[in-house]
Coordinates of C-alpha atoms in Angstrom, one line a residue:
Chain A
M16 CA -23.1 -36.7 -20.9
P17 CA -24.2 -37.2 -24.5
G18 CA -24.9 -34.3 -26.8
T19 CA -23.0 -31.5 -28.3
L20 CA -23.0 -27.7 -28.1
K21 CA -25.6 -27.6 -30.9
T22 CA -28.0 -30.0 -29.2
T23 CA -27.6 -29.1 -25.6
G24 CA -25.9 -25.7 -25.3
I25 CA -23.0 -27.4 -23.5
L26 CA -19.6 -28.0 -25.0
S27 CA -18.8 -31.7 -25.0
K28 CA -15.4 -32.8 -23.7
D29 CA -14.4 -33.8 -27.3
E30 CA -15.5 -30.4 -28.7
L31 CA -13.5 -28.7 -26.0
M32 CA -10.3 -30.7 -26.4
E33 CA -10.4 -30.5 -30.2
S34 CA -10.9 -26.7 -30.2
P35 CA -8.0 -24.6 -31.5
G36 CA -8.6 -22.3 -28.5
M37 CA -7.7 -25.1 -26.0
P38 CA -4.1 -25.1 -24.6
T39 CA -2.1 -28.3 -24.3
K40 CA -1.9 -30.0 -20.9
E41 CA 1.8 -29.3 -20.7
R42 CA 1.3 -25.5 -21.2
M43 CA -1.5 -25.5 -18.6
E44 CA 1.0 -27.0 -16.1
E45 CA 3.4 -24.2 -16.8
G46 CA 1.4 -21.2 -15.6
P47 CA -1.6 -18.9 -16.3
I48 CA -3.2 -19.5 -19.8
A49 CA -6.3 -18.6 -21.6
I50 CA -8.9 -21.2 -22.8
I51 CA -11.0 -19.9 -25.7
E52 CA -14.2 -22.0 -25.8
C53 CA -15.3 -20.9 -29.2
I54 CA -16.1 -23.7 -31.6
Q55 CA -18.7 -22.4 -34.0
E56 CA -17.9 -20.5 -37.2
I57 CA -19.4 -17.1 -36.5
P58 CA -18.0 -13.8 -38.1
C59 CA -16.4 -12.4 -35.0
D60 CA -12.9 -11.1 -34.0
P61 CA -12.8 -8.7 -31.0
C62 CA -10.5 -11.2 -29.1
V63 CA -7.7 -10.8 -31.7
E64 CA -7.3 -7.1 -31.1
A65 CA -8.0 -7.4 -27.3
C66 CA -4.8 -9.5 -26.8
R67 CA -1.7 -7.4 -26.2
H68 CA 0.6 -10.3 -26.8
N69 CA -0.8 -11.3 -30.3
A70 CA -1.6 -14.7 -28.8
I71 CA -5.0 -15.0 -30.5
E72 CA -5.2 -15.6 -34.3
I73 CA -8.2 -15.8 -36.5
G74 CA -7.0 -14.7 -40.0
E75 CA -8.5 -12.9 -42.9
D76 CA -11.8 -14.7 -42.8
I77 CA -13.2 -13.7 -39.4
T78 CA -15.5 -16.7 -39.5
C79 CA -12.6 -19.0 -38.7
L80 CA -12.2 -20.2 -35.1
P81 CA -9.8 -18.3 -32.9
R82 CA -6.6 -20.1 -32.4
L83 CA -4.7 -19.8 -29.1
I84 CA -0.9 -19.3 -29.5
E85 CA 0.0 -20.7 -26.1
E86 CA 3.7 -19.7 -26.3
K87 CA 2.7 -16.0 -26.5
C88 CA -0.2 -16.1 -24.0
T89 CA 0.6 -14.9 -20.5
G90 CA -2.8 -15.6 -19.0
C91 CA -3.3 -11.9 -18.3
G92 CA -7.1 -12.2 -18.8
I93 CA -7.6 -8.9 -20.7
C94 CA -9.4 -10.8 -23.5
I95 CA -12.1 -12.2 -21.1
A96 CA -14.2 -9.1 -21.0
D97 CA -13.9 -8.4 -24.8
C98 CA -15.5 -11.7 -26.0
P99 CA -19.1 -11.0 -26.8
G100 CA -19.9 -14.7 -26.3
Q101 CA -18.2 -14.7 -22.8
A102 CA -16.4 -17.8 -24.0
I103 CA -12.9 -17.0 -22.8
F104 CA -11.5 -18.1 -19.4
V105 CA -8.1 -18.0 -17.9
V106 CA -6.7 -20.8 -15.7
D107 CA -3.6 -21.1 -13.5
L108 CA -3.5 -24.8 -12.8
N109 CA -0.7 -24.9 -10.3
Y110 CA -1.3 -21.6 -8.5
S111 CA -1.0 -23.1 -5.1
P112 CA -1.4 -26.3 -3.1
E113 CA -4.8 -25.0 -2.1
G114 CA -6.1 -24.9 -5.6
S115 CA -6.0 -23.4 -9.1
I116 CA -7.1 -20.0 -10.3
L117 CA -10.0 -19.6 -12.6
M118 CA -11.0 -16.3 -14.1
I119 CA -14.5 -15.9 -15.4
P120 CA -16.6 -13.1 -16.9
Y121 CA -19.6 -12.3 -14.7
E122 CA -22.3 -9.9 -15.8
F123 CA -24.7 -10.2 -12.9
F124 CA -25.6 -8.1 -9.9
P125 CA -24.6 -8.2 -7.1
L126 CA -20.9 -8.9 -7.5
P127 CA -19.4 -11.2 -4.9
T128 CA -17.1 -9.7 -2.3
V129 CA -13.4 -10.5 -2.2
D130 CA -12.4 -13.3 0.2
S131 CA -15.9 -14.6 0.3
T132 CA -16.7 -18.3 -0.4
V133 CA -19.2 -19.0 -3.2
M134 CA -20.7 -22.0 -4.8
A135 CA -18.9 -23.2 -7.9
L136 CA -21.3 -24.2 -10.8
D137 CA -20.5 -26.4 -13.7
R138 CA -21.6 -25.9 -17.3
E139 CA -25.1 -27.2 -16.4
G140 CA -25.4 -24.8 -13.5
K141 CA -25.0 -27.6 -11.0
V142 CA -23.1 -27.0 -7.8
V143 CA -19.9 -29.0 -7.9
G144 CA -17.9 -27.5 -5.1
E145 CA -16.9 -24.3 -3.5
A146 CA -14.7 -21.5 -4.7
K147 CA -13.0 -18.5 -2.9
V148 CA -13.2 -15.1 -4.5
L149 CA -9.7 -13.8 -4.9
K150 CA -10.3 -10.7 -7.0
V151 CA -13.2 -8.8 -8.6
S152 CA -12.1 -6.7 -11.5
N153 CA -14.4 -4.2 -13.1
P154 CA -12.4 -1.5 -14.8
K155 CA -14.1 1.0 -17.2
K156 CA -12.4 -0.6 -20.2
N157 CA -14.2 -3.8 -19.5
D158 CA -17.4 -2.0 -20.5
T159 CA -19.4 -3.5 -17.6
T160 CA -18.1 -7.1 -17.9
P161 CA -16.6 -7.7 -14.5
V162 CA -14.0 -10.5 -14.4
I163 CA -13.8 -12.6 -11.2
S164 CA -10.7 -14.6 -10.2
L165 CA -11.6 -17.7 -8.2
L166 CA -9.6 -20.2 -6.2
V167 CA -11.0 -23.6 -7.3
P168 CA -10.2 -27.3 -6.8
K169 CA -7.6 -28.3 -9.4
D170 CA -9.5 -31.3 -10.7
L171 CA -12.6 -29.2 -11.5
I172 CA -10.8 -26.6 -13.6
L173 CA -12.4 -27.6 -16.9
D174 CA -15.9 -28.0 -15.3
I175 CA -16.5 -24.9 -13.2
R176 CA -17.7 -22.0 -15.4
N177 CA -20.0 -20.0 -13.1
I178 CA -20.7 -19.2 -9.4
S179 CA -23.7 -18.5 -7.2
F180 CA -24.0 -17.1 -3.7
Chain B
M1 CA -41.6 -4.7 -10.3
R2 CA -39.1 -2.0 -11.1
I3 CA -35.5 -3.0 -11.8
E4 CA -33.6 -0.8 -9.4
T5 CA -30.1 -1.9 -10.1
H6 CA -28.9 -3.6 -13.2
P7 CA -25.5 -5.2 -14.0
I8 CA -25.2 -3.4 -17.4
L9 CA -27.6 -0.5 -17.1
G10 CA -26.6 0.5 -13.6
K11 CA -28.7 2.2 -11.0
R12 CA -32.1 3.5 -12.0
G13 CA -31.9 7.2 -12.7
R14 CA -33.9 9.6 -10.6
K15 CA -36.9 10.6 -12.7
R16 CA -39.7 12.9 -11.6
R17 CA -42.6 11.0 -10.1
V18 CA -46.1 11.8 -11.1
V19 CA -49.4 10.5 -9.7
I20 CA -51.9 8.9 -12.0
E21 CA -55.2 7.3 -11.4
F22 CA -56.0 3.7 -12.3
D23 CA -59.6 2.4 -11.8
G24 CA -60.0 4.8 -8.9
E25 CA -56.7 4.1 -7.2
M26 CA -53.7 6.5 -7.1
I27 CA -50.5 5.1 -8.5
E28 CA -47.0 6.6 -8.6
A29 CA -45.4 6.6 -12.0
E30 CA -42.3 8.0 -13.6
E31 CA -42.7 11.0 -15.8
G32 CA -42.6 10.1 -19.5
E33 CA -42.8 6.4 -19.1
P34 CA -45.5 4.5 -21.1
I35 CA -48.7 3.9 -19.1
A36 CA -48.2 0.1 -19.6
A37 CA -44.8 0.3 -17.8
A38 CA -46.3 2.2 -14.9
L39 CA -49.0 -0.4 -14.5
M40 CA -46.7 -3.3 -14.9
A41 CA -44.4 -1.8 -12.3
V42 CA -47.2 -2.2 -9.7
G43 CA -48.2 -5.7 -10.9
I44 CA -51.2 -4.9 -13.0
S45 CA -51.4 -7.2 -16.0
V46 CA -55.0 -7.1 -17.2
F47 CA -55.6 -4.0 -19.4
Y48 CA -58.9 -4.9 -21.0
Y49 CA -61.6 -7.5 -21.3
T50 CA -62.8 -8.6 -24.8
K51 CA -66.2 -7.8 -26.0
K52 CA -67.2 -11.3 -27.0
N53 CA -66.2 -13.5 -24.2
G54 CA -64.9 -11.1 -21.6
D55 CA -61.4 -12.6 -21.8
P56 CA -58.6 -10.7 -20.1
R57 CA -55.9 -9.1 -22.3
G58 CA -52.6 -7.4 -21.5
L59 CA -49.3 -6.3 -22.9
F60 CA -48.3 -8.3 -26.0
C61 CA -46.0 -6.5 -28.5
A62 CA -45.0 -3.4 -26.4
I63 CA -44.4 -1.4 -29.6
G64 CA -47.8 -0.2 -30.5
R65 CA -48.7 -2.8 -33.1
C66 CA -51.1 -5.2 -31.6
S67 CA -53.6 -3.1 -29.5
D68 CA -53.8 -5.7 -26.7
C69 CA -52.8 -3.0 -24.3
S70 CA -55.7 -0.8 -25.1
M71 CA -57.3 1.0 -22.2
I72 CA -59.5 4.1 -21.6
V73 CA -57.2 7.0 -21.0
D74 CA -58.7 10.4 -19.9
G75 CA -62.0 9.2 -21.3
I76 CA -60.7 8.0 -24.6
P77 CA -61.0 4.2 -25.2
N78 CA -58.7 2.1 -27.3
T79 CA -55.6 4.1 -26.3
R80 CA -52.5 2.0 -26.8
T81 CA -50.9 2.3 -23.4
C82 CA -47.5 0.8 -24.4
V83 CA -46.8 3.9 -26.5
T84 CA -48.6 6.6 -24.6
P85 CA -46.5 8.3 -22.0
V86 CA -48.0 9.1 -18.5
R87 CA -48.8 12.6 -17.4
A88 CA -49.6 13.9 -14.0
G89 CA -53.2 13.4 -13.2
M90 CA -53.9 11.0 -16.0
K91 CA -57.0 8.9 -15.5
I92 CA -56.7 5.3 -16.7
E93 CA -59.5 2.7 -16.7
T94 CA -59.6 -1.0 -17.5
Q95 CA -61.6 -1.2 -20.8
H96 CA -64.4 -3.6 -21.3
G97 CA -65.2 -4.5 -24.9
I98 CA -64.7 -1.6 -27.3
G99 CA -65.2 0.9 -24.5
E100 CA -67.2 4.1 -24.3
W101 CA -66.3 7.6 -24.9
K102 CA -66.3 9.4 -21.5
L103 CA -65.2 12.9 -22.3
N104 CA -65.3 15.3 -19.4
Q105 CA -66.2 18.5 -21.2
Chain C
M18 CA -29.9 6.2 -39.4
S19 CA -26.8 4.9 -41.1
A20 CA -28.3 5.6 -44.5
A21 CA -29.1 9.2 -43.6
I22 CA -25.6 9.7 -42.1
A23 CA -23.9 8.2 -45.2
A24 CA -26.0 10.5 -47.5
A25 CA -25.5 13.5 -45.3
K26 CA -21.7 13.0 -45.4
S27 CA -21.9 13.5 -49.1
G28 CA -24.0 16.7 -48.7
V29 CA -27.4 15.3 -49.3
E30 CA -30.2 16.8 -47.2
A31 CA -31.4 13.9 -45.1
V32 CA -34.4 13.6 -42.9
V33 CA -35.2 10.6 -40.7
L34 CA -38.8 10.0 -39.8
D35 CA -39.5 7.7 -36.9
E36 CA -42.8 7.0 -35.1
N37 CA -41.0 6.4 -31.8
E38 CA -39.8 8.9 -29.2
R39 CA -36.3 8.5 -30.5
P40 CA -34.8 6.7 -33.6
G41 CA -32.4 3.8 -33.4
G42 CA -34.9 0.9 -33.8
Q43 CA -34.0 -2.1 -31.7
L44 CA -30.5 -0.9 -30.9
F45 CA -31.3 0.6 -27.5
K46 CA -32.7 -2.6 -26.2
Q47 CA -29.6 -4.6 -27.1
I48 CA -27.5 -4.3 -24.0
H49 CA -25.2 -7.1 -24.9
K50 CA -21.9 -6.9 -26.8
F51 CA -22.2 -7.4 -30.5
F52 CA -20.4 -10.0 -32.6
G53 CA -18.8 -9.3 -36.0
S54 CA -15.6 -7.5 -36.9
R55 CA -13.9 -5.2 -34.4
E56 CA -13.6 -2.4 -37.0
H57 CA -17.3 -2.3 -37.5
G58 CA -18.3 -2.1 -33.8
A59 CA -18.0 -5.7 -32.6
G60 CA -17.5 -5.9 -28.8
T61 CA -19.6 -2.8 -28.4
R62 CA -23.0 -3.0 -26.8
G63 CA -25.9 -2.4 -29.1
M64 CA -27.2 0.6 -27.0
D65 CA -23.8 2.3 -27.4
I66 CA -23.9 1.8 -31.2
G67 CA -27.3 3.5 -31.1
R68 CA -25.9 6.4 -29.1
Q69 CA -23.1 6.7 -31.6
L70 CA -25.6 6.9 -34.5
L71 CA -27.5 9.6 -32.8
E72 CA -24.3 11.6 -32.2
D73 CA -23.2 11.1 -35.8
A74 CA -26.6 12.2 -37.0
E75 CA -26.2 15.4 -35.2
K76 CA -22.7 15.8 -36.3
F77 CA -23.6 15.5 -40.0
K78 CA -26.7 17.6 -39.7
V79 CA -29.2 14.8 -40.3
E80 CA -32.7 16.1 -39.4
V81 CA -34.6 13.7 -37.1
W82 CA -38.4 13.9 -36.8
S83 CA -39.5 11.8 -33.9
N84 CA -43.1 10.8 -33.2
A85 CA -43.7 11.1 -36.9
V86 CA -46.0 8.5 -38.4
V87 CA -45.7 7.7 -42.1
W88 CA -49.1 6.4 -43.0
G89 CA -48.9 6.5 -46.8
I90 CA -46.5 6.6 -49.7
F91 CA -47.4 7.9 -53.2
G92 CA -45.9 8.6 -56.6
G93 CA -43.2 11.3 -56.5
P94 CA -42.2 9.8 -54.1
Q95 CA -44.5 11.6 -51.6
L96 CA -45.1 10.5 -48.0
G97 CA -48.3 11.0 -46.1
I98 CA -47.3 11.8 -42.6
N99 CA -48.7 12.6 -39.2
Y100 CA -46.3 14.9 -37.4
Q101 CA -46.8 17.4 -34.6
Q102 CA -50.5 17.0 -34.6
K103 CA -50.7 17.8 -38.3
V104 CA -51.5 15.5 -41.3
S105 CA -49.4 16.5 -44.3
K106 CA -47.6 15.3 -47.3
L107 CA -43.8 15.3 -47.6
E108 CA -42.1 15.3 -50.9
A109 CA -38.7 13.7 -51.3
K110 CA -36.3 13.0 -54.2
K111 CA -35.5 9.6 -52.8
V112 CA -37.1 7.5 -50.0
L113 CA -35.4 4.8 -48.0
L114 CA -37.7 2.4 -46.2
A115 CA -36.1 0.8 -43.2
T116 CA -39.2 -0.2 -41.2
G117 CA -37.7 -3.3 -39.7
A118 CA -39.8 -6.3 -38.7
Y119 CA -42.5 -7.4 -36.2
E120 CA -42.5 -10.4 -34.0
N121 CA -44.3 -13.6 -34.9
S122 CA -46.7 -15.3 -32.5
L123 CA -47.5 -18.8 -31.8
A124 CA -51.1 -19.7 -31.2
F125 CA -51.7 -22.2 -28.4
A126 CA -54.4 -22.7 -25.8
G127 CA -54.4 -19.8 -23.5
W128 CA -52.0 -17.6 -25.6
T129 CA -54.2 -14.5 -25.2
L130 CA -53.7 -14.5 -21.4
P131 CA -52.0 -11.5 -19.9
G132 CA -48.4 -12.6 -19.2
V133 CA -48.0 -14.1 -22.7
M134 CA -46.0 -11.7 -24.9
G135 CA -43.3 -11.4 -27.5
A136 CA -39.7 -11.8 -26.4
G137 CA -39.0 -8.4 -28.0
A138 CA -41.8 -7.0 -25.8
A139 CA -40.0 -8.3 -22.8
Q140 CA -36.8 -6.8 -23.9
T141 CA -38.4 -3.4 -24.4
M142 CA -39.9 -3.5 -20.9
I143 CA -36.8 -4.7 -19.0
N144 CA -34.0 -2.8 -20.9
I145 CA -35.8 0.4 -21.9
H146 CA -38.5 0.9 -19.2
R147 CA -36.7 -1.2 -16.5
V148 CA -39.8 -3.0 -15.5
L149 CA -40.1 -6.8 -15.1
P150 CA -43.1 -8.3 -16.9
G151 CA -42.9 -11.3 -14.5
R152 CA -40.8 -13.2 -12.1
R153 CA -40.9 -16.8 -13.4
V154 CA -40.5 -17.0 -17.2
L155 CA -40.8 -19.6 -19.9
M156 CA -39.0 -18.7 -23.2
V157 CA -40.4 -20.3 -26.3
G158 CA -37.7 -20.5 -29.0
A159 CA -34.0 -21.1 -28.9
G160 CA -32.9 -18.8 -31.7
N161 CA -30.6 -15.9 -30.9
V162 CA -33.5 -13.7 -29.9
G163 CA -34.8 -16.2 -27.4
L164 CA -31.4 -17.1 -26.0
I165 CA -30.2 -13.5 -25.7
I166 CA -33.4 -12.2 -24.1
A167 CA -33.6 -15.2 -21.7
Y168 CA -30.1 -14.2 -20.5
Q169 CA -31.1 -10.6 -20.2
I170 CA -34.1 -11.6 -18.1
L171 CA -31.7 -13.3 -15.7
Q172 CA -29.6 -10.1 -15.6
A173 CA -32.8 -8.1 -14.8
G174 CA -33.4 -10.3 -11.7
A175 CA -36.1 -12.7 -12.8
Q176 CA -35.9 -16.5 -13.2
V177 CA -36.1 -18.4 -16.5
L178 CA -37.5 -21.9 -15.8
A179 CA -36.8 -23.2 -19.2
V180 CA -36.3 -22.5 -22.9
V181 CA -38.3 -24.7 -25.2
E182 CA -37.3 -25.3 -28.8
A183 CA -39.4 -27.4 -31.2
L184 CA -36.4 -28.4 -33.3
P185 CA -33.9 -31.1 -32.2
Y186 CA -31.1 -28.5 -32.0
I187 CA -30.5 -25.0 -30.8
G188 CA -30.8 -22.5 -33.6
G189 CA -29.0 -19.7 -32.0
Y190 CA -25.2 -19.4 -31.2
G191 CA -23.8 -22.0 -28.9
V192 CA -22.2 -19.4 -26.7
H193 CA -25.5 -17.8 -25.9
A194 CA -26.9 -21.2 -25.0
S195 CA -23.9 -21.9 -22.8
K196 CA -24.4 -18.7 -20.8
L197 CA -27.9 -19.9 -20.0
R198 CA -27.0 -23.5 -19.2
K199 CA -24.3 -22.5 -16.7
C200 CA -27.0 -20.5 -14.9
G201 CA -29.0 -23.7 -14.6
V202 CA -31.6 -22.8 -17.3
P203 CA -32.6 -26.0 -19.1
I204 CA -33.0 -25.8 -22.9
L205 CA -35.5 -28.4 -23.9
T206 CA -35.1 -29.2 -27.5
N207 CA -37.9 -31.2 -29.2
H208 CA -40.3 -29.4 -27.0
T209 CA -43.1 -26.9 -27.5
I210 CA -45.6 -25.1 -25.5
K211 CA -49.0 -26.7 -25.4
E212 CA -51.0 -24.5 -23.1
A213 CA -51.0 -21.4 -20.9
V214 CA -53.2 -21.8 -17.8
G215 CA -54.5 -19.1 -15.6
E216 CA -57.5 -17.0 -14.6
D217 CA -56.6 -13.4 -15.2
R218 CA -53.0 -14.0 -16.1
V219 CA -50.6 -16.9 -16.7
E220 CA -50.3 -19.1 -13.6
R221 CA -48.6 -22.1 -15.2
A222 CA -47.5 -23.4 -18.6
V223 CA -47.8 -26.9 -20.0
V224 CA -45.0 -27.9 -22.3
A225 CA -44.7 -31.2 -24.2
E226 CA -42.3 -33.1 -26.4
V227 CA -42.8 -33.1 -30.2
D228 CA -42.0 -35.7 -32.8
S229 CA -40.1 -35.1 -36.0
N230 CA -43.2 -33.6 -37.6
L231 CA -43.4 -31.1 -34.7
K232 CA -46.6 -32.8 -33.5
I233 CA -47.1 -33.1 -29.8
K234 CA -46.4 -36.5 -28.4
A235 CA -49.3 -37.5 -26.1
G236 CA -48.4 -38.2 -22.5
T237 CA -45.2 -36.1 -22.5
E238 CA -46.9 -33.0 -21.0
K239 CA -45.0 -31.3 -18.2
S240 CA -46.3 -28.4 -16.1
L241 CA -44.1 -25.4 -15.4
D242 CA -44.8 -23.0 -12.6
V243 CA -44.4 -19.7 -14.6
D244 CA -46.2 -16.4 -14.6
T245 CA -44.8 -15.2 -17.9
I246 CA -44.4 -16.8 -21.3
H247 CA -42.3 -15.1 -24.0
M248 CA -42.4 -16.1 -27.6
A249 CA -39.2 -15.8 -29.7
V250 CA -40.5 -17.6 -32.8
G251 CA -39.2 -15.5 -35.6
L252 CA -39.7 -12.1 -37.2
T253 CA -41.5 -10.9 -40.3
P254 CA -40.6 -7.9 -42.3
M255 CA -42.9 -4.9 -41.6
A256 CA -43.5 -4.2 -45.2
E257 CA -46.7 -2.2 -45.4
L258 CA -45.2 1.0 -46.9
A259 CA -43.2 -1.1 -49.5
W260 CA -46.5 -2.8 -50.5
L261 CA -48.3 0.6 -50.7
A262 CA -45.5 2.0 -52.8
G263 CA -46.0 -0.8 -55.3
C264 CA -42.7 -2.6 -54.9
Q265 CA -42.4 -6.1 -56.2
F266 CA -42.1 -8.7 -53.6
S267 CA -40.9 -12.3 -53.4
H268 CA -41.7 -15.0 -50.9
I269 CA -38.4 -16.1 -49.3
P270 CA -39.1 -18.1 -46.1
E271 CA -35.4 -18.1 -45.0
L272 CA -35.7 -14.3 -44.7
G273 CA -39.0 -14.1 -42.9
G274 CA -41.6 -14.3 -45.7
Q275 CA -42.5 -11.6 -48.2
V276 CA -39.6 -9.4 -48.9
P277 CA -39.3 -6.4 -51.3
L278 CA -37.0 -7.1 -54.2
H279 CA -33.9 -4.8 -54.4
D280 CA -30.8 -4.6 -56.5
E281 CA -27.1 -4.4 -55.4
D282 CA -27.7 -0.7 -54.5
M283 CA -30.7 -1.5 -52.3
L284 CA -33.0 0.1 -55.0
T285 CA -36.5 -1.6 -55.3
T286 CA -38.5 -2.0 -58.4
V287 CA -40.0 1.4 -57.9
D288 CA -38.0 4.4 -59.0
G289 CA -36.6 6.4 -56.1
I290 CA -37.6 3.9 -53.4
Y291 CA -34.8 2.1 -51.5
V292 CA -34.9 -0.5 -48.7
A293 CA -32.6 -1.6 -46.0
G294 CA -32.4 -3.7 -42.9
D295 CA -34.8 -6.3 -41.6
L296 CA -37.5 -5.1 -44.0
T297 CA -35.4 -6.7 -46.8
G298 CA -35.0 -9.9 -44.9
I299 CA -34.5 -10.9 -41.2
E300 CA -30.8 -10.7 -40.4
E301 CA -29.2 -8.7 -37.6
A302 CA -28.0 -5.2 -36.6
H303 CA -24.7 -5.1 -38.4
T304 CA -26.2 -6.1 -41.8
A305 CA -29.0 -3.6 -41.3
T306 CA -26.6 -0.7 -40.7
E307 CA -24.4 -1.8 -43.5
E308 CA -27.3 -2.1 -45.9
G309 CA -28.4 1.4 -44.8
K310 CA -24.9 2.7 -45.5
L311 CA -25.0 1.1 -48.9
A312 CA -28.4 2.7 -49.7
G313 CA -27.2 6.1 -48.5
I314 CA -24.1 5.9 -50.8
A315 CA -26.3 4.8 -53.7
V316 CA -28.7 7.7 -53.1
S317 CA -25.9 10.2 -52.9
E318 CA -24.6 8.9 -56.2
S319 CA -27.9 8.9 -57.9
L320 CA -28.5 12.5 -56.8
G321 CA -25.1 13.5 -58.2
Y322 CA -23.5 14.2 -54.8
L323 CA -21.0 11.4 -55.3
G324 CA -19.1 10.5 -58.5
N325 CA -19.4 7.0 -59.9
Q326 CA -15.8 6.1 -59.1
E327 CA -15.9 7.4 -55.6
A328 CA -19.3 5.7 -55.0
L329 CA -18.1 2.4 -56.4
L330 CA -15.2 2.3 -54.0
L331 CA -17.4 3.1 -51.0
K332 CA -20.0 0.6 -52.1
Q333 CA -17.4 -2.2 -52.6
E334 CA -16.1 -1.7 -49.0
V335 CA -19.6 -2.1 -47.6
R336 CA -20.4 -5.0 -49.9
A337 CA -17.3 -6.7 -48.7
D338 CA -18.3 -6.2 -45.1
L339 CA -21.8 -7.6 -45.8
K340 CA -20.2 -10.6 -47.4
A341 CA -18.0 -11.3 -44.4
L342 CA -21.0 -11.0 -42.1
R343 CA -22.9 -13.6 -44.1
K344 CA -20.2 -16.2 -44.0
G345 CA -20.1 -19.4 -42.0
P346 CA -22.9 -21.9 -41.2
F347 CA -25.1 -19.4 -39.6
G348 CA -24.9 -16.9 -42.5
E349 CA -25.0 -19.4 -45.4
K350 CA -28.8 -19.5 -45.8
R351 CA -29.1 -15.7 -45.6
R352 CA -26.3 -15.1 -48.1
K353 CA -28.0 -17.4 -50.6
A354 CA -31.4 -15.9 -50.0
K355 CA -30.0 -12.3 -50.4
A356 CA -28.4 -13.3 -53.7
K357 CA -31.8 -14.7 -54.8
I358 CA -33.4 -11.3 -54.1
I359 CA -30.9 -9.5 -56.4
E360 CA -31.3 -12.2 -59.1
E361 CA -35.1 -11.9 -59.1
R362 CA -34.9 -8.2 -59.2
K363 CA -32.6 -8.4 -62.2
S364 CA -35.0 -10.7 -64.0
I365 CA -37.9 -8.3 -63.5
C366 CA -36.2 -5.1 -64.5
R367 CA -34.6 -6.1 -67.7
G368 CA -34.9 -3.6 -70.5
P369 CA -33.6 -0.2 -71.5

């Protein structure tokens, strides 16, 4: 669809692909990896310190966009809860023949139950399929930003960003 | 409509309930909350009617600046209900125009 | 708060007067995680930053007078106050005004109906008092305030049917907009609210498209089934006390209108009167607390509690942080406007 983040509130495919927070296709095939969907220059850097593997780089000027160092990223997902913009996701493309894993931040109530099936929503909030809830993580250090691990269809990994049930 | 559970703020804390009177009806409120919140919680949105045209007015700024939430409280008109906490037995009335002083003593 | 804490740290006797039940300004309503640098509280929820300030105030023996209304300010400086049912005057060596801002409104047909209120008002009701103003909401304005509060309304359990924005683009951060879009909330750019319809409260809203001159295009009206309309159309500095004190002002639209002039130490054109926060120009929480800190350090220095060298080092650290917060495309306008304030202040107060 036409439009950019600035005009619609939705990241265009180009904006996503050109972002320094986007891993390469090859790396995505290898295993769990973060996707940092942060493309506007805002003074902000909690993600850098959140990462235990030094896989996120911003530099002196914290207005610069976060850069994902994919060789160092293990896809652990700790950074997801720390991003004030809720712009970080983790994907495991080739998790299983049944689908890929997608980890999303989810600050709503109620939380879904593990093993339940929920509706998968795209960036516009439209239902594009179903997802299975594999894990709901809400440790104290997340400061009330639960992270949900979902089993989703592989071809929708870059589209699904929310759930409803 | 009270928000019982909230994803960030958690469960609503147990606060002492008090009973206040609104236009003759008894309403349960939480001790210390602003009158406007207690009324909003039970769906009341009209706080007064203007003098000139009798237009309904309700909460607007919620921080005591605009006076659209003015009501007669314990006989005193033009009380800003968004910054006035409830007390047990408080009498609140919808104000019409600039209100009348209805002191009890 | 941060000014008082900074001053108290140097040994100054600091008192905070706030007309509310507790100080902290807008912080306790901000339940979202803040942006900015990690070392200055980014990633922490606004309400927790507020709690920390209250704790620090106690730790450094800052006196806090709540439910204290400052109704006047006189030479001295002296404050006219209403506190604990008494009207009195309070003398101070230095005064810092950090009175914040008030919400703007948009006048449209039906705007006085109950159910039409400021976005900040909604935030107060849902996050502080935990009461929903309505179930089906229209948000007017896609700046950060509108976007953040629309999201918080969803978190509180109500629906947001749309956000309308008169400009052709979203003024707030894209990430805030994305959070709303993926919940199915449409953001209608080039749209504004035309009318609120209802008997005793809002029953529906009429929105319409606008042209490049922000005029409504006839025939584009759409009816939305909402019971509440929130306006997030900007803030204006709450500058009454600064006016009363005789401070020189300048009209700077990018900062919200009339703002009191100040120098690099946050000192106004009136001896002994400092300003900080949204009063000096609409920005955000971090810049407000940093400006407060700067003013606190400057006051300590001016009263002799901090040596010039020590004060300079502390001030430079804060100024560097302010500079970092005003970088990037979102901060550019503010940075330039703030520089303008200091320039204008310099040009007025030349002389011995």
